[in-house]
Amino acid sequence: MITSVVGKTFLSAYNEKYRKYYSPKEFFEKEYWELFYNHSKYMQWVTNSPFVQMKSGQKPHLLNEQERIEKLEALYEKAGKEIPDASFALGFPASESKEYASTSGSVSDLVIPVDEEEVYLSWIGSGLGIGVAGGFTILFDDPKITLQTFEGWKVYRKYLNDPTLEKLRGNQINTWNGQWLSYSMDPDKFREDFDFSELDNEGIFKVDTSLAEVNTVNWSQLFFSLSQQFPKSEIMGYVYGFGQTNKTIGFIPFQFKSGTRLKDVYQQLFGGKYSNPKEFESLFGMHIKRACELGSIGLLALRPDSLVKYMKEGKTFTIKKEEDLINYQAYKTWLIAMLSKNKEEITDYTMQMAKIIQTYRNGGKGMSRVTLVDKNLFDTKSKKEFLEHLTAMVSDADETHLEDIKSLKNEIHLMTNEEFVYFSTLLKFDYTYLQRKTK
């Protein structure tokens, strides 16, 4: 099972880094159980597992050390003698002989031999799952990512044990992993001397008078952080959801080089780094399930969700406040990245053409040119109609702009329908931006 595979990858990397020789069972007892379960607050809640099956009168937060050890021994008993099922081997099929109200994920009808060590590896692997918004978890079979995730376990445990944070909710390890990786693997955010207030300011926690808990990170935020560690890489991720009803999406390639591409395009267009990285990066990315349906997670999956209404529904974009300017920069960055994804050179061609169209619009008498540009040219949804409106412009455009308009006509003629949607949307955004700047 994938949880065991990832657990094995991590344990090998852990033993090498820390010069240990732990077997899966030894690591589970000395590190995993000590961090996750040998405390009044658990880090992980596994339905039907020995750690959550209580005798009469028992409650997890009231267990003494001996009672917690008994839970551990109960797991050892199952791992050594029973056929593995999802109640004590994480990611495995639910038992058909026990009447647990649960479903299975990633089930195969192949007979796969499983030994006791695989059970402990499955726990380790499940604890490395990265929770993202949308109710899904991602596993990366990568030593660097898993080791960094492990470092975050110790931080989460420290906060759960902190008496000043008694309201902090437990059992959120996968949600925590997503926030921890997004923060700790982004060199622009991470500080060695961070504390709880620093993470709270980053939006990692939700704190009110009655409860403190970890917020779920957007997958795109995680994506941008990992792209800084793997700027030219594509890494396979396993996307799933464990719960009362298990969900299996499967193996999806994550093209982290696309995150690098977006940052490169932004820097060439606007210079420097984002003025507000958190706000800017949060604009990118469709729902994780929809992104996975594309077959891989790259530039297309990073499309700003709010951009759709301008591309497909013909909504009018306006720039009135700082937030609108950030949206404009994000939309333009993604559209140019899509239009130039197979090119090294990044050009601001649409801005050049928007200036010519604006000059044409403002250079006439009456409302004929205003209507031609604002109503006809920018409201069209087809290449044919767009070219017809360009032809109308040629009849009375300034001679100095005729070659540019002809060049635009040739560019559009060679575009695919998909490219035309991107191009016309971007041209309209740049024109709107210029109109706002000249008011």
CSV table of C-alpha atoms in Angstrom, one decimal:
chain,number,residue,atom,x,y,z
A,1,MET,CA,0.0,0.0,0.0
A,2,ILE,CA,1.2,3.5,-0.7
A,3,THR,CA,1.3,4.5,2.9
A,4,SER,CA,3.8,1.7,3.6
A,5,VAL,CA,5.8,2.6,0.6
A,6,VAL,CA,6.1,6.3,1.7
A,7,GLY,CA,6.8,5.1,5.3
A,8,LYS,CA,9.7,3.0,4.0
A,9,THR,CA,11.1,5.8,2.0
A,10,PHE,CA,11.0,8.1,5.0
A,11,LEU,CA,12.5,5.6,7.4
A,12,SER,CA,15.4,4.9,5.1
A,13,ALA,CA,16.1,8.7,4.8
A,14,TYR,CA,15.6,9.2,8.6
A,15,ASN,CA,18.1,6.4,9.5
A,16,GLU,CA,20.6,7.8,7.1
A,17,LYS,CA,20.3,11.4,8.3
A,18,TYR,CA,20.3,10.6,12.1
A,19,ARG,CA,22.6,7.6,11.8
A,20,LYS,CA,20.1,5.2,13.3
A,21,TYR,CA,19.2,1.6,12.5
A,22,TYR,CA,15.6,1.6,13.5
A,23,SER,CA,13.3,-1.1,12.2
A,24,PRO,CA,9.8,0.1,11.4
A,25,LYS,CA,8.5,-1.3,14.7
A,26,GLU,CA,11.4,0.4,16.6
A,27,PHE,CA,10.7,3.8,15.0
A,28,PHE,CA,7.0,3.4,15.6
A,29,GLU,CA,7.5,2.8,19.3
A,30,LYS,CA,10.4,5.2,20.0
A,31,GLU,CA,9.3,8.1,17.8
A,32,TYR,CA,5.8,7.8,16.3
A,33,TRP,CA,3.9,6.5,19.4
A,34,GLU,CA,5.8,8.8,21.7
A,35,LEU,CA,4.9,11.8,19.6
A,36,PHE,CA,1.4,10.9,18.5
A,37,TYR,CA,-0.2,8.9,21.3
A,38,ASN,CA,1.8,8.9,24.5
A,39,HIS,CA,0.1,12.1,25.6
A,40,SER,CA,-3.3,13.4,26.8
A,41,LYS,CA,-3.8,15.0,23.4
A,42,TYR,CA,-3.5,12.7,20.3
A,43,MET,CA,-2.0,14.0,17.1
A,44,GLN,CA,-3.9,11.6,14.9
A,45,TRP,CA,-7.4,10.0,15.2
A,46,VAL,CA,-7.6,6.7,13.4
A,47,THR,CA,-11.2,5.3,13.5
A,48,ASN,CA,-11.6,1.8,15.0
A,49,SER,CA,-7.9,1.6,15.8
A,50,PRO,CA,-6.7,0.3,19.2
A,51,PHE,CA,-5.8,3.9,20.2
A,52,VAL,CA,-9.4,5.1,20.0
A,53,GLN,CA,-11.2,1.9,21.2
A,54,MET,CA,-11.9,2.7,24.9
A,55,LYS,CA,-12.9,0.4,27.7
A,56,SER,CA,-15.9,1.4,29.8
A,57,GLY,CA,-15.2,4.8,31.5
A,58,GLN,CA,-12.1,5.5,29.5
A,59,LYS,CA,-11.5,8.7,27.6
A,60,PRO,CA,-8.4,9.5,25.5
A,61,HIS,CA,-7.5,12.7,27.3
A,62,LEU,CA,-7.8,10.9,30.7
A,63,LEU,CA,-5.7,7.8,30.0
A,64,ASN,CA,-2.7,7.3,32.3
A,65,GLU,CA,0.7,6.1,30.9
A,66,GLN,CA,0.0,2.4,31.7
A,67,GLU,CA,-3.4,2.6,29.8
A,68,ARG,CA,-1.7,4.2,26.8
A,69,ILE,CA,0.9,1.4,26.8
A,70,GLU,CA,-1.9,-1.1,26.8
A,71,LYS,CA,-3.3,0.5,23.7
A,72,LEU,CA,0.1,0.2,22.1
A,73,GLU,CA,0.4,-3.5,23.0
A,74,ALA,CA,-3.1,-4.1,21.6
A,75,LEU,CA,-1.8,-2.8,18.3
A,76,TYR,CA,1.2,-5.1,18.5
A,77,GLU,CA,-1.1,-8.0,19.1
A,78,LYS,CA,-3.1,-7.2,16.0
A,79,ALA,CA,-0.1,-6.5,13.8
A,80,GLY,CA,1.5,-9.8,14.8
A,81,LYS,CA,-1.5,-12.1,14.6
A,82,GLU,CA,-4.3,-10.7,12.4
A,83,ILE,CA,-4.9,-10.1,8.7
A,84,PRO,CA,-4.2,-6.4,8.2
A,85,ASP,CA,-7.3,-4.2,7.8
A,86,ALA,CA,-7.9,-0.4,7.9
A,87,SER,CA,-8.4,-0.4,11.6
A,88,PHE,CA,-4.8,-1.0,12.4
A,89,ALA,CA,-3.0,-0.9,9.0
A,90,LEU,CA,-3.6,2.5,7.5
A,91,GLY,CA,-4.5,2.7,3.9
A,92,PHE,CA,-5.4,-1.0,3.8
A,93,PRO,CA,-9.0,-2.2,2.9
A,94,ALA,CA,-11.6,-2.2,5.6
A,95,SER,CA,-12.3,-5.6,7.2
A,96,GLU,CA,-15.1,-7.6,5.7
A,97,SER,CA,-15.4,-9.7,8.8
A,98,LYS,CA,-15.8,-6.9,11.3
A,99,GLU,CA,-18.9,-4.7,11.3
A,100,TYR,CA,-17.1,-1.4,11.1
A,101,ALA,CA,-19.1,1.4,9.4
A,102,SER,CA,-16.3,2.4,7.1
A,103,THR,CA,-15.3,2.1,3.4
A,104,SER,CA,-12.1,1.2,1.7
A,105,GLY,CA,-9.8,3.2,-0.5
A,106,SER,CA,-7.1,2.1,-3.0
A,107,VAL,CA,-8.4,-1.5,-3.0
A,108,SER,CA,-6.9,-4.1,-5.2
A,109,ASP,CA,-8.0,-7.6,-6.0
A,110,LEU,CA,-4.4,-8.7,-6.3
A,111,VAL,CA,-3.1,-10.8,-3.4
A,112,ILE,CA,-0.3,-8.7,-2.0
A,113,PRO,CA,1.8,-10.4,0.7
A,114,VAL,CA,2.0,-8.3,3.9
A,115,ASP,CA,4.2,-8.7,6.9
A,116,GLU,CA,4.1,-7.1,10.3
A,117,GLU,CA,6.6,-4.4,9.4
A,118,GLU,CA,4.3,-3.2,6.6
A,119,VAL,CA,1.7,-2.4,9.3
A,120,TYR,CA,4.0,0.0,11.2
A,121,LEU,CA,5.2,1.6,7.9
A,122,SER,CA,1.6,2.3,7.0
A,123,TRP,CA,1.2,4.3,10.2
A,124,ILE,CA,4.4,6.2,9.5
A,125,GLY,CA,3.3,6.9,6.0
A,126,SER,CA,-0.2,8.0,7.0
A,127,GLY,CA,1.3,10.5,9.4
A,128,LEU,CA,3.2,12.0,6.5
A,129,GLY,CA,0.1,12.8,4.5
A,130,ILE,CA,-0.4,16.4,3.6
A,131,GLY,CA,-3.9,17.8,4.1
A,132,VAL,CA,-5.2,20.4,1.7
A,133,ALA,CA,-8.4,22.4,1.3
A,134,GLY,CA,-11.1,20.4,-0.4
A,135,GLY,CA,-11.0,17.4,1.9
A,136,PHE,CA,-8.0,15.6,0.3
A,137,THR,CA,-4.6,14.5,1.4
A,138,ILE,CA,-1.4,14.2,-0.7
A,139,LEU,CA,1.5,11.7,-0.2
A,140,PHE,CA,4.8,12.4,-1.9
A,141,ASP,CA,7.2,9.5,-2.0
A,142,ASP,CA,10.2,11.8,-1.6
A,143,PRO,CA,12.9,11.7,1.1
A,144,LYS,CA,13.3,15.5,1.4
A,145,ILE,CA,9.6,16.2,1.7
A,146,THR,CA,9.0,13.4,4.2
A,147,LEU,CA,12.0,14.4,6.4
A,148,GLN,CA,10.8,18.0,6.5
A,149,THR,CA,7.3,16.8,7.4
A,150,PHE,CA,8.7,14.8,10.3
A,151,GLU,CA,10.4,17.9,11.6
A,152,GLY,CA,7.0,19.5,11.8
A,153,TRP,CA,5.6,16.7,14.0
A,154,LYS,CA,7.9,17.8,16.8
A,155,VAL,CA,6.6,21.4,16.5
A,156,TYR,CA,3.0,20.4,16.6
A,157,ARG,CA,3.6,18.2,19.6
A,158,LYS,CA,5.3,21.1,21.4
A,159,TYR,CA,2.3,23.3,20.9
A,160,LEU,CA,-0.2,20.6,21.9
A,161,ASN,CA,1.8,20.2,25.2
A,162,ASP,CA,2.1,23.9,25.8
A,163,PRO,CA,-0.2,24.8,28.8
A,164,THR,CA,-0.7,28.3,27.5
A,165,LEU,CA,-2.2,26.7,24.3
A,166,GLU,CA,-4.6,24.3,26.1
A,167,LYS,CA,-7.4,25.2,23.7
A,168,LEU,CA,-5.4,24.0,20.7
A,169,ARG,CA,-7.2,21.1,19.1
A,170,GLY,CA,-5.4,17.7,18.6
A,171,ASN,CA,-5.8,15.1,15.9
A,172,GLN,CA,-4.9,17.5,13.0
A,173,ILE,CA,-1.6,16.1,12.0
A,174,ASN,CA,-2.3,15.9,8.2
A,175,THR,CA,-3.8,19.5,8.3
A,176,TRP,CA,-0.7,20.6,10.2
A,177,ASN,CA,1.6,18.9,7.7
A,178,GLY,CA,0.2,21.0,4.9
A,179,GLN,CA,0.7,24.3,6.8
A,180,TRP,CA,4.1,23.3,8.1
A,181,LEU,CA,5.5,22.4,4.7
A,182,SER,CA,4.0,25.6,3.1
A,183,TYR,CA,5.7,27.7,5.7
A,184,SER,CA,9.0,25.9,6.4
A,185,MET,CA,9.8,25.1,2.7
A,186,ASP,CA,9.3,28.7,1.6
A,187,PRO,CA,12.6,30.6,2.2
A,188,ASP,CA,10.8,33.9,1.8
A,189,LYS,CA,8.6,33.1,4.8
A,190,PHE,CA,10.5,30.8,7.1
A,191,ARG,CA,12.5,32.1,10.1
A,192,GLU,CA,14.6,29.8,12.3
A,193,ASP,CA,13.4,31.6,15.5
A,194,PHE,CA,9.6,31.4,14.6
A,195,ASP,CA,7.1,31.0,17.4
A,196,PHE,CA,3.4,30.4,17.7
A,197,SER,CA,2.5,34.1,17.2
A,198,GLU,CA,4.6,34.1,14.0
A,199,LEU,CA,2.6,31.1,12.6
A,200,ASP,CA,-0.6,32.7,13.8
A,201,ASN,CA,0.2,35.8,11.8
A,202,GLU,CA,0.8,33.6,8.8
A,203,GLY,CA,-2.8,32.4,9.0
A,204,ILE,CA,-1.7,28.9,10.0
A,205,PHE,CA,-4.0,28.9,13.0
A,206,LYS,CA,-7.6,29.9,13.7
A,207,VAL,CA,-7.9,31.2,17.3
A,208,ASP,CA,-11.0,32.3,19.1
A,209,THR,CA,-12.1,32.4,22.7
A,210,SER,CA,-13.2,28.8,22.9
A,211,LEU,CA,-10.9,27.0,20.4
A,212,ALA,CA,-7.6,27.1,18.5
A,213,GLU,CA,-7.1,24.9,15.5
A,214,VAL,CA,-5.0,24.5,12.4
A,215,ASN,CA,-6.5,26.0,9.2
A,216,THR,CA,-6.4,23.9,6.1
A,217,VAL,CA,-3.9,25.2,3.5
A,218,ASN,CA,-4.8,25.7,-0.1
A,219,TRP,CA,-3.0,23.2,-2.4
A,220,SER,CA,-1.7,26.1,-4.5
A,221,GLN,CA,0.0,27.7,-1.5
A,222,LEU,CA,1.7,24.3,-0.8
A,223,PHE,CA,2.6,24.1,-4.5
A,224,PHE,CA,4.4,27.4,-4.6
A,225,SER,CA,6.4,26.6,-1.5
A,226,LEU,CA,7.5,23.2,-2.9
A,227,SER,CA,8.3,24.7,-6.2
A,228,GLN,CA,11.0,26.8,-4.5
A,229,GLN,CA,12.6,23.5,-3.3
A,230,PHE,CA,12.0,21.7,-6.6
A,231,PRO,CA,12.2,24.5,-9.2
A,232,LYS,CA,12.6,22.2,-12.2
A,233,SER,CA,11.0,19.1,-11.0
A,234,GLU,CA,7.9,17.0,-11.6
A,235,ILE,CA,7.1,14.7,-8.6
A,236,MET,CA,4.3,12.1,-8.4
A,237,GLY,CA,1.8,12.6,-5.6
A,238,TYR,CA,-0.9,10.2,-4.4
A,239,VAL,CA,-4.1,12.1,-3.7
A,240,TYR,CA,-6.7,10.5,-1.4
A,241,GLY,CA,-9.0,11.1,1.6
A,242,PHE,CA,-9.3,8.8,4.6
A,243,GLY,CA,-12.4,9.1,6.7
A,244,GLN,CA,-15.8,7.5,7.3
A,245,THR,CA,-16.0,7.4,3.5
A,246,ASN,CA,-12.6,7.0,1.9
A,247,LYS,CA,-11.8,8.7,-1.4
A,248,THR,CA,-9.1,7.6,-3.9
A,249,ILE,CA,-8.1,9.9,-6.8
A,250,GLY,CA,-4.8,8.2,-7.4
A,251,PHE,CA,-1.3,9.1,-8.7
A,252,ILE,CA,-1.1,12.7,-10.1
A,253,PRO,CA,2.1,14.4,-11.4
A,254,PHE,CA,2.8,17.7,-9.7
A,255,GLN,CA,4.7,19.9,-12.1
A,256,PHE,CA,6.5,22.2,-9.7
A,257,LYS,CA,8.4,23.8,-12.5
A,258,SER,CA,5.1,25.5,-13.3
A,259,GLY,CA,5.2,27.4,-10.1
A,260,THR,CA,8.7,28.5,-11.0
A,261,ARG,CA,7.4,29.6,-14.4
A,262,LEU,CA,4.7,31.8,-13.0
A,263,LYS,CA,7.3,33.5,-10.7
A,264,ASP,CA,9.6,34.1,-13.6
A,265,VAL,CA,6.9,35.5,-15.8
A,266,TYR,CA,5.8,37.8,-12.9
A,267,GLN,CA,9.3,39.1,-12.3
A,268,GLN,CA,9.8,39.9,-16.0
A,269,LEU,CA,6.4,41.7,-16.3
A,270,PHE,CA,6.4,43.6,-13.0
A,271,GLY,CA,9.9,43.3,-11.6
A,272,GLY,CA,11.0,42.1,-8.1
A,273,LYS,CA,8.9,40.0,-5.8
A,274,TYR,CA,5.2,40.1,-5.2
A,275,SER,CA,4.2,43.0,-3.0
A,276,ASN,CA,1.9,40.7,-1.0
A,277,PRO,CA,2.9,37.0,-1.7
A,278,LYS,CA,0.2,35.4,0.5
A,279,GLU,CA,-2.6,37.4,-1.1
A,280,PHE,CA,-1.1,37.0,-4.6
A,281,GLU,CA,-0.5,33.2,-4.5
A,282,SER,CA,-3.9,32.5,-2.9
A,283,LEU,CA,-5.6,33.6,-6.1
A,284,PHE,CA,-4.1,30.7,-8.1
A,285,GLY,CA,-5.5,27.2,-8.3
A,286,MET,CA,-8.9,25.6,-9.1
A,287,HIS,CA,-10.5,23.1,-6.7
A,288,ILE,CA,-8.1,20.2,-6.0
A,289,LYS,CA,-10.5,17.6,-7.4
A,290,ARG,CA,-11.0,19.5,-10.6
A,291,ALA,CA,-7.2,20.0,-10.8
A,292,CYS,CA,-6.7,16.3,-10.5
A,293,GLU,CA,-9.2,15.6,-13.3
A,294,LEU,CA,-6.8,17.4,-15.7
A,295,GLY,CA,-4.4,14.4,-15.3
A,296,SER,CA,-1.5,16.5,-13.9
A,297,ILE,CA,-1.2,19.6,-11.8
A,298,GLY,CA,0.7,22.3,-13.6
A,299,LEU,CA,0.0,25.7,-15.2
A,300,LEU,CA,-3.6,24.9,-16.3
A,301,ALA,CA,-4.5,23.7,-12.8
A,302,LEU,CA,-3.1,26.9,-11.3
A,303,ARG,CA,-5.6,29.0,-13.3
A,304,PRO,CA,-7.1,31.6,-10.9
A,305,ASP,CA,-10.6,30.4,-10.1
A,306,SER,CA,-12.0,33.9,-10.3
A,307,LEU,CA,-10.6,34.3,-13.8
A,308,VAL,CA,-13.3,32.0,-15.3
A,309,LYS,CA,-16.0,34.6,-15.1
A,310,TYR,CA,-14.0,37.0,-17.3
A,311,MET,CA,-12.9,34.3,-19.8
A,312,LYS,CA,-16.2,32.4,-20.2
A,313,GLU,CA,-19.0,34.6,-18.9
A,314,GLY,CA,-17.9,37.9,-20.4
A,315,LYS,CA,-17.9,39.8,-17.0
A,316,THR,CA,-16.4,43.2,-17.1
A,317,PHE,CA,-13.1,43.7,-15.2
A,318,THR,CA,-12.6,46.9,-13.2
A,319,ILE,CA,-9.7,48.3,-11.3
A,320,LYS,CA,-10.8,50.5,-8.4
A,321,LYS,CA,-8.7,49.4,-5.4
A,322,GLU,CA,-5.4,47.7,-4.5
A,323,GLU,CA,-7.0,44.3,-4.4
A,324,ASP,CA,-8.1,44.7,-8.0
A,325,LEU,CA,-4.6,45.5,-9.0
A,326,ILE,CA,-3.3,42.4,-7.4
A,327,ASN,CA,-6.0,40.4,-9.2
A,328,TYR,CA,-4.9,42.0,-12.5
A,329,GLN,CA,-1.3,41.1,-12.0
A,330,ALA,CA,-2.2,37.5,-11.1
A,331,TYR,CA,-4.5,37.1,-14.1
A,332,LYS,CA,-2.0,38.6,-16.5
A,333,THR,CA,0.9,36.5,-15.1
A,334,TRP,CA,-1.1,33.3,-15.6
A,335,LEU,CA,-2.4,34.2,-19.1
A,336,ILE,CA,1.0,35.1,-20.4
A,337,ALA,CA,2.5,32.0,-18.9
A,338,MET,CA,-0.1,29.9,-20.8
A,339,LEU,CA,0.4,31.8,-24.0
A,340,SER,CA,4.2,31.5,-23.8
A,341,LYS,CA,4.5,28.1,-22.2
A,342,ASN,CA,6.7,26.8,-25.0
A,343,LYS,CA,8.7,29.9,-25.4
A,344,GLU,CA,11.8,31.2,-23.6
A,345,GLU,CA,11.0,34.9,-24.4
A,346,ILE,CA,8.3,36.7,-22.4
A,347,THR,CA,6.8,39.7,-24.3
A,348,ASP,CA,4.2,42.2,-23.2
A,349,TYR,CA,2.6,42.2,-26.6
A,350,THR,CA,-0.9,42.6,-25.4
A,351,MET,CA,0.0,45.8,-23.5
A,352,GLN,CA,1.6,47.2,-26.7
A,353,MET,CA,-1.6,46.4,-28.7
A,354,ALA,CA,-3.8,47.7,-25.9
A,355,LYS,CA,-2.1,51.1,-26.2
A,356,ILE,CA,-2.7,51.2,-29.9
A,357,ILE,CA,-6.4,50.3,-29.5
A,358,GLN,CA,-6.7,52.9,-26.7
A,359,THR,CA,-5.1,55.6,-29.0
A,360,TYR,CA,-7.5,54.6,-31.8
A,361,ARG,CA,-10.5,54.8,-29.5
A,362,ASN,CA,-9.7,58.2,-28.0
A,363,GLY,CA,-8.7,59.7,-31.4
A,364,GLY,CA,-12.1,59.9,-33.0
A,365,LYS,CA,-15.1,62.2,-32.9
A,366,GLY,CA,-18.4,61.1,-31.5
A,367,MET,CA,-19.1,57.6,-30.2
A,368,SER,CA,-18.4,55.4,-33.2
A,369,ARG,CA,-14.9,54.4,-32.2
A,370,VAL,CA,-15.9,54.0,-28.5
A,371,THR,CA,-18.7,51.7,-29.5
A,372,LEU,CA,-16.4,49.8,-31.9
A,373,VAL,CA,-13.8,49.1,-29.3
A,374,ASP,CA,-15.8,48.9,-26.0
A,375,LYS,CA,-18.9,47.2,-27.2
A,376,ASN,CA,-17.9,45.3,-30.4
A,377,LEU,CA,-14.2,44.4,-30.2
A,378,PHE,CA,-14.0,43.5,-26.6
A,379,ASP,CA,-17.4,41.8,-26.4
A,380,THR,CA,-16.8,39.3,-29.1
A,381,LYS,CA,-16.3,35.6,-28.3
A,382,SER,CA,-15.0,34.3,-31.6
A,383,LYS,CA,-11.9,34.9,-33.7
A,384,LYS,CA,-14.0,35.6,-36.8
A,385,GLU,CA,-15.9,38.4,-35.2
A,386,PHE,CA,-12.8,39.9,-33.6
A,387,LEU,CA,-11.0,40.0,-37.0
A,388,GLU,CA,-14.1,41.7,-38.5
A,389,HIS,CA,-13.9,44.4,-35.9
A,390,LEU,CA,-10.1,44.8,-36.5
A,391,THR,CA,-10.9,45.3,-40.2
A,392,ALA,CA,-13.4,48.0,-39.3
A,393,MET,CA,-10.6,49.7,-37.4
A,394,VAL,CA,-8.2,49.7,-40.3
A,395,SER,CA,-10.6,51.8,-42.4
A,396,ASP,CA,-9.9,55.0,-40.3
A,397,ALA,CA,-6.9,54.1,-38.1
A,398,ASP,CA,-3.8,56.3,-38.1
A,399,GLU,CA,-1.3,55.2,-40.8
A,400,THR,CA,1.4,54.7,-38.2
A,401,HIS,CA,-0.7,51.9,-36.6
A,402,LEU,CA,-1.7,50.0,-39.7
A,403,GLU,CA,1.2,47.6,-39.7
A,404,ASP,CA,0.6,46.9,-36.0
A,405,ILE,CA,-3.1,46.2,-36.5
A,406,LYS,CA,-2.2,43.9,-39.5
A,407,SER,CA,0.4,42.1,-37.3
A,408,LEU,CA,-2.3,41.6,-34.7
A,409,LYS,CA,-4.6,40.2,-37.3
A,410,ASN,CA,-2.0,37.7,-38.4
A,411,GLU,CA,-1.2,36.6,-34.8
A,412,ILE,CA,-4.9,35.9,-34.1
A,413,HIS,CA,-5.4,34.1,-37.3
A,414,LEU,CA,-2.7,31.6,-36.3
A,415,MET,CA,-4.0,31.1,-32.8
A,416,THR,CA,-6.0,28.1,-31.6
A,417,ASN,CA,-9.4,28.8,-30.2
A,418,GLU,CA,-8.0,28.2,-26.7
A,419,GLU,CA,-5.1,30.6,-27.3
A,420,PHE,CA,-7.5,33.2,-28.6
A,421,VAL,CA,-9.6,33.0,-25.4
A,422,TYR,CA,-6.5,33.6,-23.3
A,423,PHE,CA,-5.2,36.4,-25.6
A,424,SER,CA,-8.5,38.3,-25.9
A,425,THR,CA,-9.0,38.1,-22.2
A,426,LEU,CA,-5.5,39.4,-21.5
A,427,LEU,CA,-5.9,42.2,-24.1
A,428,LYS,CA,-9.1,43.3,-22.5
A,429,PHE,CA,-7.4,43.3,-19.0
A,430,ASP,CA,-4.5,45.4,-20.3
A,431,TYR,CA,-6.9,47.8,-22.0
A,432,THR,CA,-8.9,48.2,-18.8
A,433,TYR,CA,-5.7,48.8,-16.9
A,434,LEU,CA,-4.6,51.6,-19.3
A,435,GLN,CA,-8.1,53.2,-19.1
A,436,ARG,CA,-7.8,53.2,-15.3
A,437,LYS,CA,-4.3,54.7,-15.4
A,438,THR,CA,-5.3,57.6,-17.7
A,439,LYS,CA,-8.4,58.7,-15.8
